[in-house]
Coordinates of C-alpha atoms in Angstrom, one line a residue:
X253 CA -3.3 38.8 6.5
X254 CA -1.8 38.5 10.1
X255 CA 1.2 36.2 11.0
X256 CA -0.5 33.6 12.8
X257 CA -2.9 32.9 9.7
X258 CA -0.1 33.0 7.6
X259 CA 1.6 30.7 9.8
X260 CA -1.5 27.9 9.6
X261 CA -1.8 28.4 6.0
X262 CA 1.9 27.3 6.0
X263 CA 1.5 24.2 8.1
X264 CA -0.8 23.0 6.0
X265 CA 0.6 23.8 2.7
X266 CA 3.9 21.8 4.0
X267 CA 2.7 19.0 5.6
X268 CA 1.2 18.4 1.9
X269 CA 4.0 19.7 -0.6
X270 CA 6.2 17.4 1.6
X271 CA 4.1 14.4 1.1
X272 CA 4.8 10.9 2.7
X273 CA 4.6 9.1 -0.4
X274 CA 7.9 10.2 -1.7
X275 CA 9.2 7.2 0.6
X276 CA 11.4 4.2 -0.3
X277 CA 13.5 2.1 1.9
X278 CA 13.5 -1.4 1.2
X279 CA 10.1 -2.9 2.5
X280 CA 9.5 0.2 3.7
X281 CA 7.7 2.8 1.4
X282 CA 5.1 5.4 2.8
X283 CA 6.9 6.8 6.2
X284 CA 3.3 6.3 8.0
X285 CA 2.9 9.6 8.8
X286 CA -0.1 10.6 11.0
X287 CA 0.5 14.5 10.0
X288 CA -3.2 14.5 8.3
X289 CA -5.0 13.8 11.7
X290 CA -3.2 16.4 13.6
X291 CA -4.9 18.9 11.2
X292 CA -7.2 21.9 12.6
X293 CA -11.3 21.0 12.3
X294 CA -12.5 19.0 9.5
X295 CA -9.8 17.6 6.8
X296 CA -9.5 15.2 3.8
X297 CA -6.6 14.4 1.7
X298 CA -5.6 11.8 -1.0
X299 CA -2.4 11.4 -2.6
X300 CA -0.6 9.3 -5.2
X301 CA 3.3 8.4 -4.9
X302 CA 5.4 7.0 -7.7
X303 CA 8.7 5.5 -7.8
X304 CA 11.1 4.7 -10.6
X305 CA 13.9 3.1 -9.5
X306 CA 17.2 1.9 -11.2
X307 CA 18.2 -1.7 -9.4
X308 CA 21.1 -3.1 -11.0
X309 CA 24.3 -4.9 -9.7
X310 CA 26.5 -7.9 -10.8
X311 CA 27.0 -11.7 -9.9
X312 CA 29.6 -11.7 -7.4
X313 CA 30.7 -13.9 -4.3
X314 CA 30.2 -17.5 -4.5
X315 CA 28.0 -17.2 -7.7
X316 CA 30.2 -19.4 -10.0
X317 CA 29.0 -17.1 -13.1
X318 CA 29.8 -13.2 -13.1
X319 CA 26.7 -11.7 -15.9
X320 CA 25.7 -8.5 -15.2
X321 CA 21.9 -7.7 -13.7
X322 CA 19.6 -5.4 -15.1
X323 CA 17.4 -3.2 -13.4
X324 CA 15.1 -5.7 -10.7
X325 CA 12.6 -2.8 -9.8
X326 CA 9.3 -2.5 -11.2
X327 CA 7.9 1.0 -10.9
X328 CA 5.8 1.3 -7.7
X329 CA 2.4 3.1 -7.5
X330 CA 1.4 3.9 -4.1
X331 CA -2.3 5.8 -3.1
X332 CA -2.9 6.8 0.2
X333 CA -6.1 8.9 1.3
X334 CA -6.8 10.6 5.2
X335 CA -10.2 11.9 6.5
X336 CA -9.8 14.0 9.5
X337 CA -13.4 14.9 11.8
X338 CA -13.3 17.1 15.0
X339 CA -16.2 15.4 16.2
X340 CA -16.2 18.2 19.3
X341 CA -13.8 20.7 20.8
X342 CA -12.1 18.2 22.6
X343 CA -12.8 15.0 20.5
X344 CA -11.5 13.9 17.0
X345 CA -11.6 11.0 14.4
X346 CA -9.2 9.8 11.9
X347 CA -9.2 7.4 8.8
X348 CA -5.7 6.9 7.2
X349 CA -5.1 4.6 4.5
X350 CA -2.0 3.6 3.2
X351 CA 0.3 0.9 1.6
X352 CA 3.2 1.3 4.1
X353 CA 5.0 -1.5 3.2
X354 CA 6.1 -3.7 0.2
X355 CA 8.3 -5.0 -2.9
X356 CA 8.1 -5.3 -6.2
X357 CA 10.9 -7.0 -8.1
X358 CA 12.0 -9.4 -10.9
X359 CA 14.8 -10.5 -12.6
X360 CA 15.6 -10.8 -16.3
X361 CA 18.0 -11.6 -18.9
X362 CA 21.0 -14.0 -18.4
X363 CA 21.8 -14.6 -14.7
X364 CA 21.8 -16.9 -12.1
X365 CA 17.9 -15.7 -10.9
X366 CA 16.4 -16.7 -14.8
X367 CA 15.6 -20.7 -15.1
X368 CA 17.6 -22.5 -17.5
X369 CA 17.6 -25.8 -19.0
X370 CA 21.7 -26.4 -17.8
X371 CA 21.0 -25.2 -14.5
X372 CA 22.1 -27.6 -11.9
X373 CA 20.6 -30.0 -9.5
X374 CA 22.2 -30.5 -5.8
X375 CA 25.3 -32.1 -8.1
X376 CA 27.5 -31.0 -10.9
X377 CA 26.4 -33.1 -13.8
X378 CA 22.9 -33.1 -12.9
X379 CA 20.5 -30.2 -15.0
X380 CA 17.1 -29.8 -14.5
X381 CA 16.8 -30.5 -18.1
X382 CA 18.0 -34.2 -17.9
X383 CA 15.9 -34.7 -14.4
X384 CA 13.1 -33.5 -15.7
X385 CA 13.3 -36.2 -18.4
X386 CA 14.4 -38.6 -16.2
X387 CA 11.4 -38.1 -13.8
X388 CA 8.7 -37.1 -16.4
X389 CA 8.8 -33.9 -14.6
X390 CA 9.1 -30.3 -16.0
X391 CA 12.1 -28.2 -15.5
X392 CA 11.6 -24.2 -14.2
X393 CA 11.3 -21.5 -16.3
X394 CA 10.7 -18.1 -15.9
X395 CA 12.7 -15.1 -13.6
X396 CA 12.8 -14.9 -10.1
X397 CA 10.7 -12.5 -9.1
X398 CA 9.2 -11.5 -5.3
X399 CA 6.1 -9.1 -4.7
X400 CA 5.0 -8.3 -0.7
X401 CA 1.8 -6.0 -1.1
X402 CA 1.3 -4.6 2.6
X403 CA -2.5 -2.3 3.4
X404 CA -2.9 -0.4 6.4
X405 CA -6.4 1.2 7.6
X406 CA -5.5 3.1 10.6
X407 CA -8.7 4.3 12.7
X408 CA -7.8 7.0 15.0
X409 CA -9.8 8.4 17.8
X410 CA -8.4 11.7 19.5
X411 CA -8.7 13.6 23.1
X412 CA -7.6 17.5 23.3
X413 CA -7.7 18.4 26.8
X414 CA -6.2 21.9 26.2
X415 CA -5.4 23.4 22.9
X416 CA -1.7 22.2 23.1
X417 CA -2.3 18.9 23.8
X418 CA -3.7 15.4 21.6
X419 CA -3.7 12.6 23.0
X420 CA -4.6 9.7 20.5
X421 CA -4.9 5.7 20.0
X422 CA -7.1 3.5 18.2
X423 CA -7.2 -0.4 16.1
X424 CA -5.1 -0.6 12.9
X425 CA -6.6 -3.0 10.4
X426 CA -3.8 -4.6 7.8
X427 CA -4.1 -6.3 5.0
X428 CA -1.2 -8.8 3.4
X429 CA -0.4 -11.0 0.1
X430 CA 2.5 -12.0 -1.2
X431 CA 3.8 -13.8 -4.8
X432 CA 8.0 -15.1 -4.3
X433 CA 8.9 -17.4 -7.2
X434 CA 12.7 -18.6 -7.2
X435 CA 13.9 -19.2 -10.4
X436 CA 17.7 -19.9 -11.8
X437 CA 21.0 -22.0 -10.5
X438 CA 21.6 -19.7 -7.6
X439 CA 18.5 -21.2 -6.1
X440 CA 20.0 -24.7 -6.0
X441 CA 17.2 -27.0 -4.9
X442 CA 14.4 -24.1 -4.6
X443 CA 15.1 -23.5 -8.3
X444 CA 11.4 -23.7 -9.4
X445 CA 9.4 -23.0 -6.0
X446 CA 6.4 -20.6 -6.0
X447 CA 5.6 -18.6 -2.6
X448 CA 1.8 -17.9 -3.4
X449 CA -0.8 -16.3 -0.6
X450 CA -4.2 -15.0 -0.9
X451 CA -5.1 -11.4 0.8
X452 CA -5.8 -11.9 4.7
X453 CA -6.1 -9.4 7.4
X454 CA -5.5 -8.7 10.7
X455 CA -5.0 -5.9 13.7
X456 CA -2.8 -4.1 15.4
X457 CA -3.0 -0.5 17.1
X458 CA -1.4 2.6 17.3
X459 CA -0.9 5.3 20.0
X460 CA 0.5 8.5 20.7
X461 CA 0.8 11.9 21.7
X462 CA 1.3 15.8 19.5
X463 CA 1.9 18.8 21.5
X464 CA 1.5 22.4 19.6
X465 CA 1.8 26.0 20.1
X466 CA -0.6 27.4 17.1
X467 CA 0.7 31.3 17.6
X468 CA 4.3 30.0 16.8
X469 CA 3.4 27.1 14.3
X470 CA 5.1 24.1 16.9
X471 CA 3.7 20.7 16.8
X472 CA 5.2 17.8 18.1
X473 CA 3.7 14.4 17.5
X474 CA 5.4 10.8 19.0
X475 CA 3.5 8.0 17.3
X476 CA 3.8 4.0 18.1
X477 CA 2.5 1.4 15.8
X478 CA 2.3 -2.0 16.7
X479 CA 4.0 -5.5 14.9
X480 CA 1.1 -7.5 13.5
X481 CA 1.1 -11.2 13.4
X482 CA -0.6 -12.7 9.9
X483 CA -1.1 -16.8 9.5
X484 CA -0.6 -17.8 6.3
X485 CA -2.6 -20.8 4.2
X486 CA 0.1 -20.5 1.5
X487 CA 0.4 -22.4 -2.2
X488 CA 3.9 -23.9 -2.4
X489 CA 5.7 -25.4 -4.9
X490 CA 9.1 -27.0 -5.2
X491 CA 9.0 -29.4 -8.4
X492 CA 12.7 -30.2 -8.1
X493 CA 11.7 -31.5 -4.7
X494 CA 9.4 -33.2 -5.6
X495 CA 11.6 -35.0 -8.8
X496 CA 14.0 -36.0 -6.3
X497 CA 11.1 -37.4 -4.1
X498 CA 10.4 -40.3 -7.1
X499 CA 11.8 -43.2 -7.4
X500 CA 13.4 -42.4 -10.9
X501 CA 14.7 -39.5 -8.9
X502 CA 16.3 -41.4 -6.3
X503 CA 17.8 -44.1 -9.4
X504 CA 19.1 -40.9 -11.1
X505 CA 20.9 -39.2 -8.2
X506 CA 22.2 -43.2 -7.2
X507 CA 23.6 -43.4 -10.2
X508 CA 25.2 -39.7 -10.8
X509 CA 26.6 -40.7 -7.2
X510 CA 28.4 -44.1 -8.0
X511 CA 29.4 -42.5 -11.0
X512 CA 31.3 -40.0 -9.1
X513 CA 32.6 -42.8 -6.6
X514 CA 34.3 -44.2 -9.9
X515 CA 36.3 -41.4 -11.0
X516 CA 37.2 -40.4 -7.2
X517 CA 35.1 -37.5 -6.4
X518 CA 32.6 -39.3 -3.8
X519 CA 32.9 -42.1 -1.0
X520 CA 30.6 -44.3 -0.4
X521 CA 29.7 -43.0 3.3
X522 CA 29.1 -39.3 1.2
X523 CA 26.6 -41.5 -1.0
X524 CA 24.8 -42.7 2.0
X525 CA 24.6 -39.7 3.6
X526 CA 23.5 -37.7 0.9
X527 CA 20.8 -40.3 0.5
X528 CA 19.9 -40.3 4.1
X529 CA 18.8 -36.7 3.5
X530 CA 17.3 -37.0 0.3
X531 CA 14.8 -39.6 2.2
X532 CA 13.9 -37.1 5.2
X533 CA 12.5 -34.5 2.5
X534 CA 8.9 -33.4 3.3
X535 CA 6.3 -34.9 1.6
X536 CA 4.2 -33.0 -1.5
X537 CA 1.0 -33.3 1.1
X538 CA 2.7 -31.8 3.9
X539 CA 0.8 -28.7 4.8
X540 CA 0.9 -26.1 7.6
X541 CA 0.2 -22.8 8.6
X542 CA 2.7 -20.0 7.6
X543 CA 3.4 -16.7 10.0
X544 CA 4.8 -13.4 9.0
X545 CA 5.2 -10.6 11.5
X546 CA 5.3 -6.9 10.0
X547 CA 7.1 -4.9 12.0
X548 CA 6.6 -2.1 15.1
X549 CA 7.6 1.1 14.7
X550 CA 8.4 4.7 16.2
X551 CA 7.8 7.9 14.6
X552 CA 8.6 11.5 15.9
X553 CA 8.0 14.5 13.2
X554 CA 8.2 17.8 14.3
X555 CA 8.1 21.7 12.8
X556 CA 8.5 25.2 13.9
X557 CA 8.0 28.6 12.7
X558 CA 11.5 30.5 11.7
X559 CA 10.6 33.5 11.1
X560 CA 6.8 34.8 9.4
X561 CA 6.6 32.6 6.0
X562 CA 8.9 30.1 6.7
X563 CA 8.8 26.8 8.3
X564 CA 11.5 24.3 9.7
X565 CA 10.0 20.5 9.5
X566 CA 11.3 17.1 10.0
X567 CA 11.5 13.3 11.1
X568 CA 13.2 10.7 12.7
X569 CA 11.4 7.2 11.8
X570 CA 12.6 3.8 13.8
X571 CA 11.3 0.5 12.6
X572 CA 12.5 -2.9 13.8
X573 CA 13.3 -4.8 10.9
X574 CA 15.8 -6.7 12.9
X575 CA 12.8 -8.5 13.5
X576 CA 11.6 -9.6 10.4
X577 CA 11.5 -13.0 9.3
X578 CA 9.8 -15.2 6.8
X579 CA 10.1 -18.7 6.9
X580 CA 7.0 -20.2 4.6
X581 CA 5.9 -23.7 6.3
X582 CA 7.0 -26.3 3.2
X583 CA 10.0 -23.9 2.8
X584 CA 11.2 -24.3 6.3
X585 CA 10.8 -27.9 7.0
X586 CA 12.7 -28.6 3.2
X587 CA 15.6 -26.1 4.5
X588 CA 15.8 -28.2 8.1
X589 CA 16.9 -31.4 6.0
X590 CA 19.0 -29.4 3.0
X591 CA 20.4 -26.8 5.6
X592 CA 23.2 -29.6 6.9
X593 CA 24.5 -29.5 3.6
X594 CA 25.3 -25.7 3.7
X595 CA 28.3 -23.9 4.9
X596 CA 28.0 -23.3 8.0
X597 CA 25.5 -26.3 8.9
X598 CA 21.8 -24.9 9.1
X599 CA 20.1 -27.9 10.7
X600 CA 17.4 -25.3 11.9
X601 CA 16.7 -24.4 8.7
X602 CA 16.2 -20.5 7.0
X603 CA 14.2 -17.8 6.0
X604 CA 12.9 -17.1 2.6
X605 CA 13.1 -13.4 3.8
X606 CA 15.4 -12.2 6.4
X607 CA 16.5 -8.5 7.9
X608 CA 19.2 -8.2 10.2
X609 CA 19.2 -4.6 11.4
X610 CA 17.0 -2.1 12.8
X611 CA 16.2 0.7 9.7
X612 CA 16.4 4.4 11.1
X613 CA 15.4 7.5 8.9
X614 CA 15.7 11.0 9.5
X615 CA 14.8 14.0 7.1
X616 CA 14.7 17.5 7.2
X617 CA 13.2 20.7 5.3
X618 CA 12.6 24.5 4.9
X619 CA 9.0 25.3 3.5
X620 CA 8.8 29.0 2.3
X621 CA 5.4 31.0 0.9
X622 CA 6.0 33.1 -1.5
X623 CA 2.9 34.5 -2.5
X624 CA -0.7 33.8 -0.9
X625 CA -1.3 30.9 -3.5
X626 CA 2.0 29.9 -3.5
X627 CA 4.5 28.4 -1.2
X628 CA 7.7 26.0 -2.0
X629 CA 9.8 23.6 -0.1
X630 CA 13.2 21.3 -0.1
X631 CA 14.3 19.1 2.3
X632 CA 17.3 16.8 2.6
X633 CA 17.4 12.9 3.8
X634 CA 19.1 10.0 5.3
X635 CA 18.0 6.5 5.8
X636 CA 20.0 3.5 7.6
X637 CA 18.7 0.5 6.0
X638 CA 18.3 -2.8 7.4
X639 CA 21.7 -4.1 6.9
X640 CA 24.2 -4.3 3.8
X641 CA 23.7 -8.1 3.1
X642 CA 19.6 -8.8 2.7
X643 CA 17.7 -12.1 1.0
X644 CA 15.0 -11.9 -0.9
X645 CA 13.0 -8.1 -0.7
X646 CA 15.3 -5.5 -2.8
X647 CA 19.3 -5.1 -2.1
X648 CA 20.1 -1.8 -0.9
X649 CA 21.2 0.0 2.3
X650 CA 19.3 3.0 2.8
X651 CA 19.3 6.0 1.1
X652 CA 20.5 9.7 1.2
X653 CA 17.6 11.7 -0.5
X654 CA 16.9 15.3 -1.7
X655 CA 13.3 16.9 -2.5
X656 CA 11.8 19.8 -4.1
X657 CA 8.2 20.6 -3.9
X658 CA 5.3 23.3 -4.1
X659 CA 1.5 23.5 -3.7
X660 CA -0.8 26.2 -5.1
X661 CA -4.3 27.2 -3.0
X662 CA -6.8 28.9 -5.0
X663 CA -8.4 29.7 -1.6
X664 CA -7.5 28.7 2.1
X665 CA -9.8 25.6 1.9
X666 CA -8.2 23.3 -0.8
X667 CA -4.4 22.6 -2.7
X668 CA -3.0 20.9 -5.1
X669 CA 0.8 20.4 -4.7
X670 CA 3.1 18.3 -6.0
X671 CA 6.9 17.1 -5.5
X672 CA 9.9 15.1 -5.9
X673 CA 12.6 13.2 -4.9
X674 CA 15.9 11.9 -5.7
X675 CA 17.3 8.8 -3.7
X676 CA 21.1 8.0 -3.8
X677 CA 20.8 3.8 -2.9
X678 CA 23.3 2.3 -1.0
X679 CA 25.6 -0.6 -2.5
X680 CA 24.5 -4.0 -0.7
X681 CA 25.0 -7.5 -1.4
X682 CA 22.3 -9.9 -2.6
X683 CA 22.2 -13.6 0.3
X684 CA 20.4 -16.7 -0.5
X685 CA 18.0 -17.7 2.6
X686 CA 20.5 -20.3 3.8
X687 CA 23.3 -18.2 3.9
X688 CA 22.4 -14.5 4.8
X689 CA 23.6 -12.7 8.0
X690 CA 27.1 -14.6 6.8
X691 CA 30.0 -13.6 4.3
X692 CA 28.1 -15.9 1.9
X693 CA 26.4 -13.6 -1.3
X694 CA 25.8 -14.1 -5.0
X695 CA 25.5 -10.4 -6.1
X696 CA 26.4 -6.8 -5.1
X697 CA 24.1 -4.0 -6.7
X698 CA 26.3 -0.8 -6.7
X699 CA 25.3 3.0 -7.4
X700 CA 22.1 2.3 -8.1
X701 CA 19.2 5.6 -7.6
X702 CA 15.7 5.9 -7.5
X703 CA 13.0 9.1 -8.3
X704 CA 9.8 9.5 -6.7
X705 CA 6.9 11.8 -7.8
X706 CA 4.1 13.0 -5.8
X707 CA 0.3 14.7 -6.2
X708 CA -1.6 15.4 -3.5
X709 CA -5.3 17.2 -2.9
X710 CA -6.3 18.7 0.2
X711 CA -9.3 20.2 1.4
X712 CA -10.5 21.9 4.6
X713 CA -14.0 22.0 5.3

């Protein structure tokens, strides 16, 4: 078998061994890798990427409590398929699916993100227990708990003018829903309010460029993927809002307040003020339309041939998380009236979900053949995060990660292989909407790690 066979045989067996669902970062989960499309003539491939991660931290900060917090993460299942047609010698098609982004998480046990009878309302003295009564209301229950389910169906359609060079683009349809349901004394005022979407879709695009010398296994690809806009008719509810929108409400805060006045820990202008606010709350009926942006992004993945069996690949991922933010429509105008309570003042109101910095990833491998049916591979990782203080999604800061993996070919036209990954998280602290991008946090999550297993079935036809 010549060198430059062995060579292709190689790219292949790599590009699938190292497969982009052993991903995790956050939101961000498959790596969106377009390394299926810039495969030679015809090509399909189908994958499935699990993750098993160990969440846990502590109530820190401002949290008046200190419990501990057991692990958040739910195990993540992610498929992702590719269909790859030269259509002619210079013309190509791709279909990529995949679940690039999302989170999975809920809380448990005794902390300040599980509903509680005691928990309070806007003032000490005041549980959602005895408002509920008061209001013939019904206090939370249940764990906080957030899920962001993110589809991609990339269509690709690709020019070759020479043998070296691919010059593609094409309309990316997305798909996203979302379930956020804040639970527990942390939550303050939003202790009870549900987040709930149905599935809607929309576009974006992609474009790009690959350069590749066959004879010495180089490719080169630069790929851009656009931010898509989704509008939102969202469910929300906020049942402590909506207590304290009542006129038994109003009675029960009144009298909490001149209650306070009496032993000396209010003045009457506080009293007025606070009731000032309490009147400007939204509405139950007040309605609107909800956006969330998912972010653009940059990928550049590379290999090269090192000597005849072996193969040096990589990447270096950018997406612009600093971007991201989700401010649900009845959230938004209820934080505008609450926010001038806060520390600093937030007249503008918050973000259920907020990122502050721009995440970039970069990994790198050795893939080896040892045998005509076999061939093996390890590579090493490192991923920035998008900050060290995030809100509701998953607190960590990026990763360091290192994988093993190996693929068997019966014959040159179809693999199985298989791998896996271990992720060191990084610490981060755990922000409330109102407060994060600030000093303010209610948790840190510390040495916490994460494994990721992969399958994936290729065939060339």
């Amino acid at each position: 078998m010549s060198f430059v066979v062995n060579k292709k045989i190689l790219i292949l067996g790599i590009t699938s061994i190292c497969t982009s669902t052993l991903h995790a970062a956050a939101f961000d989960k498959t790596g969106q890798s377009v390394a299926a499309f810039l495969q030679p003539g015809n090509y399909f491939e189908a994958s499935l990427g699990i993750t098993d991660t160990d969440l846990s931290g502590v109530e820190s900060g401002t949290n008046p409590s200190h419990h501990s917090i057991s692990d958040i993460a739910n195990t993540d299942y992610r498929p992702t398929a590719a269909l790859k047609l030269q259509l002619a010698p210079q013309y190509s098609f791709g279909l990529l699916y995949d679940q690039p982004f999302g989170a999975d998480t809920e809380y448990s046990g005794l902390n300040g993100f599980v509903a509680t009878p005691k928990d309070t309302v806007m003032l000490p003295g005041i549980t959602t227990a005895g408002f509920a009564n008061a209001t013939s209301g019904q206090a939370p229950t249940g764990n906080a708990k957030s899920e962001f389910d993110i589809q991609n169906l990339s269509f690709i359609l690709g020019y070759q003018p020479t043998k070296n060079w691919n010059l593609y683009a094409g309309p990316v349809y997305q798909t996203f829903k979302s379930q956020v349901e804040l639970r527990g004394n942390v939550f303050s005022l939003y202790n009870g309010y549900d987040f709930h979407t149905k599935t809607v879709g929309d576009l974006g695009w992609l474009a790009g460029l690959a350069y590749q010398i066959p004879e010495k296994a180089v490719k080169v690809s630069l790929t851009y993927r656009s931010a898509i806009t989704h509008k939102l008719n969202a469910t929300e509810n906020a049942p402590l809002i909506e207590m304290l929108s009542t006129q038994q409400g109003r009675d029960l805060v009144n009298q909490h307040l001149d209650y306070m006045i009496s032993i000396g820990q209010m003045t009457p202008q506080k009293k007025a003020y606070l009731n000032q606010i309490i009147a400007n709350l939204p509405e139950q009926e007040d309605t609107g339309t909800t956006k969330f942006k998912s972010p653009d992004s940059v990928n550049l993945e590379f290999q090269t041939g090192l000597r005849q069996g072996t193969l040096l690949f990589g990447s270096l991922r950018w997406v612009n998380w600093s971007d991201l933010a989700l401010q649900p429509y009845r959230f938004g105008e209820i934080s505008k009236v609450v926010g001038v309570l806060s520390t600093p003042s937030r007249p503008e109101g918050f973000n259920l979900v907020r990122y502050y910095d721009d995440q970039w990833s970069l990994n790198l491998g050795v893939g080896q053949r040892f045998s005509p049916k076999w061939l093996g591979s390890v590579s090493v990782g490192w991923d920035s995060g998008a900050g060290d203080k995030v809100s509701t999604g998953g607190p960590t800061k990026g990763y360091y990660n290192l994988g093993v993996g190996a693929q068997y070919s019966p014959t040159s036209q179809y693999f199985i292989s298989g791998g896996i990954k271990y992720f060191w998280l990084g610490d981060a602290k755990a922000q409330l909407g109102a407060q994060a991008g600030s000093d303010y946090y209610v948790g840190e999550f510390k040495d916490n790690h994460s494994v990721s297993y992969g399958l994936k079935i290729g065939y060339k036809f």
